[in-house]
PDB file of C-alpha atoms in Angstrom:
ATOM      1  CA  MET A  28      31.188  14.896  65.585  1.00 84.00           C
ATOM      2  CA  LEU A  29      30.831  18.081  63.542  1.00 88.00           C
ATOM      3  CA  GLU A  30      34.552  18.678  63.959  1.00 92.00           C
ATOM      4  CA  LEU A  31      35.319  15.203  62.633  1.00 93.00           C
ATOM      5  CA  ALA A  32      32.957  15.635  59.687  1.00 91.00           C
ATOM      6  CA  ILE A  33      34.371  19.032  58.697  1.00 93.00           C
ATOM      7  CA  LEU A  34      37.979  17.901  58.864  1.00 95.00           C
ATOM      8  CA  GLY A  35      37.141  14.774  56.891  1.00 94.00           C
ATOM      9  CA  LEU A  36      35.404  16.713  54.146  1.00 94.00           C
ATOM     10  CA  LEU A  37      38.167  19.309  53.883  1.00 95.00           C
ATOM     11  CA  GLN A  38      40.660  16.518  53.269  1.00 93.00           C
ATOM     12  CA  GLU A  39      38.762  15.814  50.077  1.00 90.00           C
ATOM     13  CA  ALA A  40      38.819  19.415  48.822  1.00 92.00           C
ATOM     14  CA  PRO A  41      38.835  23.035  50.045  1.00 94.00           C
ATOM     15  CA  MET A  42      35.276  24.310  50.521  1.00 93.00           C
ATOM     16  CA  HIS A  43      33.394  27.366  51.651  1.00 89.00           C
ATOM     17  CA  GLY A  44      30.755  27.160  54.367  1.00 87.00           C
ATOM     18  CA  TYR A  45      27.781  26.626  52.087  1.00 86.00           C
ATOM     19  CA  GLU A  46      29.581  23.850  50.208  1.00 90.00           C
ATOM     20  CA  LEU A  47      30.444  22.190  53.515  1.00 90.00           C
ATOM     21  CA  ARG A  48      26.830  22.221  54.561  1.00 87.00           C
ATOM     22  CA  LYS A  49      25.727  20.690  51.268  1.00 88.00           C
ATOM     23  CA  GLU A  50      28.403  17.996  51.483  1.00 88.00           C
ATOM     24  CA  LEU A  51      27.450  17.197  55.075  1.00 86.00           C
ATOM     25  CA  THR A  52      23.886  16.651  53.938  1.00 84.00           C
ATOM     26  CA  ALA A  53      24.988  14.530  50.971  1.00 84.00           C
ATOM     27  CA  LYS A  54      27.409  12.398  53.001  1.00 82.00           C
ATOM     28  CA  LEU A  55      25.536  12.030  56.273  1.00 79.00           C
ATOM     29  CA  GLY A  56      21.903  12.381  55.269  1.00 75.00           C
ATOM     30  CA  ALA A  57      19.472  15.230  55.778  1.00 58.00           C
ATOM     31  CA  ILE A  58      18.394  14.204  59.276  1.00 54.00           C
ATOM     32  CA  ARG A  59      21.884  13.833  60.715  1.00 62.00           C
ATOM     33  CA  ALA A  60      23.235  16.844  58.875  1.00 56.00           C
ATOM     34  CA  ALA A  61      20.504  19.323  59.796  1.00 60.00           C
ATOM     35  CA  ILE A  62      23.221  21.792  60.733  1.00 67.00           C
ATOM     36  CA  SER A  63      22.414  25.471  61.005  1.00 70.00           C
ATOM     37  CA  TYR A  64      24.846  28.198  60.125  1.00 68.00           C
ATOM     38  CA  GLY A  65      24.679  29.086  63.811  1.00 77.00           C
ATOM     39  CA  SER A  66      26.530  25.845  64.679  1.00 85.00           C
ATOM     40  CA  LEU A  67      28.636  25.453  61.542  1.00 87.00           C
ATOM     41  CA  TYR A  68      30.452  28.774  61.551  1.00 88.00           C
ATOM     42  CA  PRO A  69      31.407  28.790  65.257  1.00 92.00           C
ATOM     43  CA  THR A  70      32.916  25.331  64.720  1.00 92.00           C
ATOM     44  CA  LEU A  71      34.837  26.592  61.696  1.00 93.00           C
ATOM     45  CA  ARG A  72      36.177  29.504  63.740  1.00 93.00           C
ATOM     46  CA  ARG A  73      37.211  27.160  66.533  1.00 95.00           C
ATOM     47  CA  LEU A  74      39.012  24.838  64.128  1.00 96.00           C
ATOM     48  CA  GLN A  75      40.729  27.824  62.568  1.00 95.00           C
ATOM     49  CA  ALA A  76      41.816  29.138  65.985  1.00 96.00           C
ATOM     50  CA  ALA A  77      43.263  25.709  66.791  1.00 96.00           C
ATOM     51  CA  GLY A  78      45.287  25.792  63.575  1.00 96.00           C
ATOM     52  CA  TRP A  79      43.500  22.809  62.056  1.00 97.00           C
ATOM     53  CA  ILE A  80      42.004  24.725  59.119  1.00 96.00           C
ATOM     54  CA  THR A  81      42.877  27.990  57.426  1.00 95.00           C
ATOM     55  CA  GLU A  82      41.239  30.434  55.063  1.00 91.00           C
ATOM     56  CA  ALA A  83      42.208  30.343  51.416  1.00 82.00           C
ATOM     57  CA  ALA A  84      41.459  32.878  48.707  1.00 64.00           C
ATOM     58  CA  GLU A  85      37.824  33.763  48.284  1.00 62.00           C
ATOM     59  CA  ALA A  86      35.950  31.712  45.718  1.00 48.00           C
ATOM     60  CA  PRO A  87      33.970  33.546  43.052  1.00 52.00           C
ATOM     61  CA  THR A  88      30.293  32.994  43.709  1.00 51.00           C
ATOM     62  CA  THR A  89      26.961  33.880  42.235  1.00 54.00           C
ATOM     63  CA  ALA A  90      23.662  34.628  43.917  1.00 51.00           C
ATOM     64  CA  GLU A  91      22.556  31.079  43.170  1.00 54.00           C
ATOM     65  CA  GLU A  92      25.571  29.517  44.911  1.00 53.00           C
ATOM     66  CA  VAL A  93      25.223  31.369  48.209  1.00 49.00           C
ATOM     67  CA  PRO A  94      21.748  31.510  49.760  1.00 51.00           C
ATOM     68  CA  ALA A  95      20.214  34.715  51.008  1.00 51.00           C
ATOM     69  CA  LEU A  96      21.113  35.997  54.476  1.00 48.00           C
ATOM     70  CA  THR A  97      24.418  34.090  54.646  1.00 50.00           C
ATOM     71  CA  SER A  98      26.521  37.244  54.081  1.00 51.00           C
ATOM     72  CA  ARG A  99      30.016  37.558  52.650  1.00 49.00           C
ATOM     73  CA  ARG A 100      31.447  34.838  54.910  1.00 47.00           C
ATOM     74  CA  GLY A 101      29.772  32.229  52.695  1.00 45.00           C
ATOM     75  CA  ARG A 102      32.477  32.966  50.109  1.00 73.00           C
ATOM     76  CA  VAL A 103      35.440  32.256  52.400  1.00 87.00           C
ATOM     77  CA  VAL A 104      37.162  29.028  51.373  1.00 94.00           C
ATOM     78  CA  TYR A 105      38.510  26.781  54.092  1.00 95.00           C
ATOM     79  CA  THR A 106      41.353  24.313  53.681  1.00 95.00           C
ATOM     80  CA  ILE A 107      42.763  21.761  56.111  1.00 96.00           C
ATOM     81  CA  THR A 108      46.287  22.160  57.512  1.00 96.00           C
ATOM     82  CA  ALA A 109      48.871  19.478  58.294  1.00 96.00           C
ATOM     83  CA  GLU A 110      47.882  19.798  61.965  1.00 97.00           C
ATOM     84  CA  GLY A 111      44.253  19.387  60.963  1.00 96.00           C
ATOM     85  CA  LYS A 112      45.072  16.144  59.182  1.00 96.00           C
ATOM     86  CA  GLU A 113      46.758  14.882  62.339  1.00 97.00           C
ATOM     87  CA  ARG A 114      43.710  15.870  64.369  1.00 96.00           C
ATOM     88  CA  PHE A 115      41.428  14.030  61.953  1.00 96.00           C
ATOM     89  CA  ALA A 116      43.597  10.920  62.274  1.00 95.00           C
ATOM     90  CA  GLN A 117      43.229  11.115  66.065  1.00 95.00           C
ATOM     91  CA  LEU A 118      39.460  11.507  65.901  1.00 95.00           C
ATOM     92  CA  ILE A 119      38.907   8.773  63.339  1.00 95.00           C
ATOM     93  CA  ALA A 120      40.903   6.309  65.471  1.00 95.00           C
ATOM     94  CA  GLN A 121      38.567   6.715  68.444  1.00 93.00           C
ATOM     95  CA  ALA A 122      36.242   3.816  69.243  1.00 93.00           C
ATOM     96  CA  GLY A 123      34.746   4.805  72.600  1.00 92.00           C
ATOM     97  CA  PRO A 124      31.098   4.828  73.704  1.00 92.00           C
ATOM     98  CA  GLU A 125      30.460   8.135  71.917  1.00 91.00           C
ATOM     99  CA  THR A 126      30.968   6.322  68.611  1.00 93.00           C
ATOM    100  CA  TYR A 127      28.061   3.959  69.367  1.00 93.00           C
ATOM    101  CA  ASP A 128      25.425   6.704  69.675  1.00 90.00           C
ATOM    102  CA  ASP A 129      23.215   7.492  66.703  1.00 88.00           C
ATOM    103  CA  THR A 130      25.022  10.654  65.594  1.00 85.00           C
ATOM    104  CA  GLY A 131      28.505   9.517  66.574  1.00 88.00           C
ATOM    105  CA  PHE A 132      28.112   6.204  64.806  1.00 91.00           C
ATOM    106  CA  GLY A 133      26.703   7.814  61.686  1.00 89.00           C
ATOM    107  CA  VAL A 134      29.571  10.281  61.343  1.00 90.00           C
ATOM    108  CA  HIS A 135      32.260   7.681  61.991  1.00 92.00           C
ATOM    109  CA  PHE A 136      30.583   5.240  59.605  1.00 92.00           C
ATOM    110  CA  ALA A 137      30.613   7.878  56.858  1.00 90.00           C
ATOM    111  CA  PHE A 138      34.421   7.889  57.090  1.00 92.00           C
ATOM    112  CA  PHE A 139      34.938   4.136  57.537  1.00 93.00           C
ATOM    113  CA  ALA A 140      36.865   3.992  54.262  1.00 92.00           C
ATOM    114  CA  ARG A 141      39.617   5.967  56.026  1.00 93.00           C
ATOM    115  CA  THR A 142      39.389   4.010  59.289  1.00 94.00           C
ATOM    116  CA  ASP A 143      41.541   0.968  60.043  1.00 94.00           C
ATOM    117  CA  GLN A 144      39.862  -2.422  60.195  1.00 94.00           C
ATOM    118  CA  ALA A 145      40.358  -2.992  63.933  1.00 95.00           C
ATOM    119  CA  THR A 146      38.714   0.338  64.788  1.00 96.00           C
ATOM    120  CA  ARG A 147      35.832  -0.301  62.396  1.00 95.00           C
ATOM    121  CA  LEU A 148      35.203  -3.651  64.046  1.00 96.00           C
ATOM    122  CA  ARG A 149      35.258  -2.203  67.576  1.00 96.00           C
ATOM    123  CA  ILE A 150      32.768   0.504  66.590  1.00 97.00           C
ATOM    124  CA  LEU A 151      30.445  -1.947  64.842  1.00 97.00           C
ATOM    125  CA  GLU A 152      30.493  -4.353  67.791  1.00 97.00           C
ATOM    126  CA  GLY A 153      29.880  -1.508  70.238  1.00 96.00           C
ATOM    127  CA  ARG A 154      27.004  -0.225  68.140  1.00 96.00           C
ATOM    128  CA  ARG A 155      25.509  -3.724  67.999  1.00 97.00           C
ATOM    129  CA  ARG A 156      25.629  -4.014  71.800  1.00 96.00           C
ATOM    130  CA  LYS A 157      23.923  -0.639  72.158  1.00 96.00           C
ATOM    131  CA  ILE A 158      21.137  -1.511  69.733  1.00 96.00           C
ATOM    132  CA  GLU A 159      20.679  -4.944  71.343  1.00 96.00           C
ATOM    133  CA  GLU A 160      20.229  -3.199  74.711  1.00 95.00           C
ATOM    134  CA  ARG A 161      17.722  -0.818  73.134  1.00 95.00           C
ATOM    135  CA  ARG A 162      15.912  -3.774  71.569  1.00 95.00           C
ATOM    136  CA  GLU A 163      15.684  -5.633  74.872  1.00 95.00           C
ATOM    137  CA  GLY A 164      14.342  -2.509  76.573  1.00 93.00           C
ATOM    138  CA  LEU A 165      11.583  -2.230  73.999  1.00 93.00           C
ATOM    139  CA  ARG A 166      10.775  -5.923  74.327  1.00 92.00           C
ATOM    140  CA  ASP A 167      10.506  -5.451  78.077  1.00 91.00           C
ATOM    141  CA  VAL A 168       8.118  -2.526  77.672  1.00 88.00           C
ATOM    142  CA  LEU A 169       5.958  -4.470  75.245  1.00 89.00           C
ATOM    143  CA  GLY A 170       5.998  -7.534  77.459  1.00 87.00           C
ATOM    144  CA  ARG A 171       5.070  -5.735  80.687  1.00 86.00           C
ATOM    145  CA  ALA A 172       3.006  -2.752  79.673  1.00 83.00           C
ATOM    146  CA  ALA A 173       1.490  -3.456  76.256  1.00 80.00           C
ATOM    147  CA  GLU A 174      -2.029  -3.709  77.703  1.00 83.00           C
ATOM    148  CA  ARG A 175      -1.693  -0.229  79.261  1.00 87.00           C
ATOM    149  CA  LEU A 176      -0.605   1.475  76.017  1.00 85.00           C
ATOM    150  CA  ASP A 177      -3.014   3.000  73.545  1.00 89.00           C
ATOM    151  CA  ALA A 178      -2.968   1.657  69.994  1.00 89.00           C
ATOM    152  CA  TYR A 179      -0.733   4.392  68.581  1.00 93.00           C
ATOM    153  CA  THR A 180       1.837   4.266  71.361  1.00 90.00           C
ATOM    154  CA  LEU A 181       1.895   0.493  71.056  1.00 90.00           C
ATOM    155  CA  GLU A 182       2.451   0.759  67.292  1.00 92.00           C
ATOM    156  CA  LEU A 183       5.292   3.238  67.881  1.00 92.00           C
ATOM    157  CA  GLN A 184       6.976   0.829  70.288  1.00 91.00           C
ATOM    158  CA  ARG A 185       6.606  -2.009  67.791  1.00 93.00           C
ATOM    159  CA  HIS A 186       8.053   0.184  65.062  1.00 95.00           C
ATOM    160  CA  GLY A 187      11.067   0.940  67.254  1.00 94.00           C
ATOM    161  CA  LEU A 188      11.538  -2.748  68.037  1.00 95.00           C
ATOM    162  CA  ASP A 189      11.372  -3.652  64.349  1.00 96.00           C
ATOM    163  CA  ALA A 190      13.959  -0.982  63.514  1.00 95.00           C
ATOM    164  CA  CYS A 191      16.296  -2.330  66.208  1.00 96.00           C
ATOM    165  CA  GLU A 192      15.959  -5.895  64.968  1.00 96.00           C
ATOM    166  CA  ARG A 193      16.697  -4.839  61.393  1.00 97.00           C
ATOM    167  CA  GLU A 194      19.707  -2.793  62.443  1.00 96.00           C
ATOM    168  CA  VAL A 195      21.133  -5.671  64.482  1.00 97.00           C
ATOM    169  CA  ARG A 196      20.922  -7.905  61.406  1.00 97.00           C
ATOM    170  CA  TRP A 197      22.586  -5.206  59.301  1.00 96.00           C
ATOM    171  CA  LEU A 198      25.374  -4.771  61.862  1.00 97.00           C
ATOM    172  CA  GLU A 199      25.933  -8.513  62.094  1.00 96.00           C
ATOM    173  CA  GLU A 200      26.366  -8.642  58.326  1.00 95.00           C
ATOM    174  CA  LEU A 201      28.888  -5.775  58.436  1.00 96.00           C
ATOM    175  CA  ILE A 202      30.778  -7.394  61.315  1.00 96.00           C
ATOM    176  CA  ALA A 203      30.954 -10.689  59.427  1.00 95.00           C
ATOM    177  CA  ASN A 204      32.307  -8.842  56.392  1.00 94.00           C
ATOM    178  CA  GLU A 205      34.939  -7.048  58.473  1.00 94.00           C
ATOM    179  CA  ARG A 206      36.115 -10.276  60.090  1.00 93.00           C
ATOM    180  CA  SER A 207      36.445 -11.922  56.692  1.00 92.00           C
ATOM    181  CA  GLY A 208      38.129  -8.899  55.113  1.00 86.00           C
ATOM    182  CA  ARG A 209      35.251  -8.100  52.756  1.00 81.00           C
ATOM    183  CA  ALA A 210      33.928  -4.609  52.096  1.00 77.00           C
ATOM    184  CA  PRO A 211      30.158  -3.948  51.985  1.00 78.00           C
ATOM    185  CA  THR A 212      28.523  -4.736  48.657  1.00 72.00           C
ATOM    186  CA  VAL A 213      28.343  -1.706  46.375  1.00 64.00           C
ATOM    187  CA  PRO A 214      24.747  -1.463  45.118  1.00 62.00           C
ATOM    188  CA  GLU A 215      23.977  -1.384  41.427  1.00 64.00           C
ATOM    189  CA  PRO A 216      21.668   1.374  40.166  1.00 58.00           C
ATOM    190  CA  GLY A 217      18.050   0.336  40.650  1.00 58.00           C
ATOM    191  CA  THR A 218      18.850  -2.522  43.029  1.00 54.00           C
ATOM    192  CA  ALA A 219      18.159  -2.947  46.730  1.00 51.00           C
ATOM    193  CA  GLY A 220      21.846  -2.650  47.556  1.00 51.00           C
ATOM    194  CA  GLY A 221      22.923  -6.238  47.104  1.00 50.00           C
ATOM    195  CA  ARG A 222      21.844  -7.275  50.600  1.00 48.00           C
ATOM    196  CA  ARG A 223      20.587 -10.766  51.349  1.00 48.00           C
ATOM    197  CA  ASP A 224      17.824  -9.498  53.663  1.00 47.00           C
ATOM    198  CA  ASN A 225      15.328  -7.216  51.958  1.00 49.00           C
ATOM    199  CA  ASP A 226      14.611  -5.529  55.291  1.00 50.00           C
ATOM    200  CA  SER A 227      18.201  -4.630  56.103  1.00 49.00           C
ATOM    201  CA  PRO A 228      18.207  -0.956  57.138  1.00 50.00           C
ATOM    202  CA  PRO A 229      20.434   1.878  56.022  1.00 52.00           C
ATOM    203  CA  PRO A 230      22.662   3.618  58.590  1.00 49.00           C
ATOM    204  CA  PRO A 231      20.709   5.146  61.507  1.00 50.00           C
ATOM    205  CA  GLY A 232      19.057   8.443  60.682  1.00 46.00           C
ATOM    206  CA  GLU A 233      18.554   7.637  57.008  1.00 49.00           C
ATOM    207  CA  SER A 234      15.167   6.966  55.451  1.00 44.00           C
ATOM    208  CA  ARG A 235      14.365   3.756  53.602  1.00 47.00           C
ATOM    209  CA  LYS A 236      11.825   3.492  50.800  1.00 45.00           C
ATOM    210  CA  GLU A 237       9.619   0.462  50.678  1.00 43.00           C
ATOM    211  CA  ARG A 238      11.120  -2.268  48.585  1.00 45.00           C
ATOM    212  CA  PRO A 239       9.162  -4.664  46.389  1.00 44.00           C
TER     213      PRO A 239
END
């Protein structure tokens, strides 16, 4: 998933490692993009060895642009190659079970604008099935073992069930839009995102502020 995210971002513009990390956080959310330099740079080296990215000229930086302890490598600019664009196209076309997991779904969803409609629909339907299974598992736990759980564990299970139910509704709305050829509603500043259901959740891994 990190490979897909890096290649997708480098198609937008050449970036150095620190910029990539910031863009991953901005595009995928802080929870899903909690990527250390220990995992980012080995992936960059692997992509470079495969010929999918290459180093460009060093970008001028200041102390404010590159955090402490990142060393000179933070100034190396990476750019995607023609082979890297082909690799990205292969990855973005995948719709297997790995795209239904929390991280896999989040990364693929972030690049849905560059994914064909049929693939988007397969991923959304697969994700819905996965969350429905998770929801039924939580319902089963609450139905069979609620009396044996302490109050906090019980509340945690209920919270998980509520999150699953909200995500299923959100996915059903997205699936309906895809089948009708509509894109998701672009939220206006200061609005709840234009959704019909005030409890519709954001993509998995993102936080949601309480709405009035």
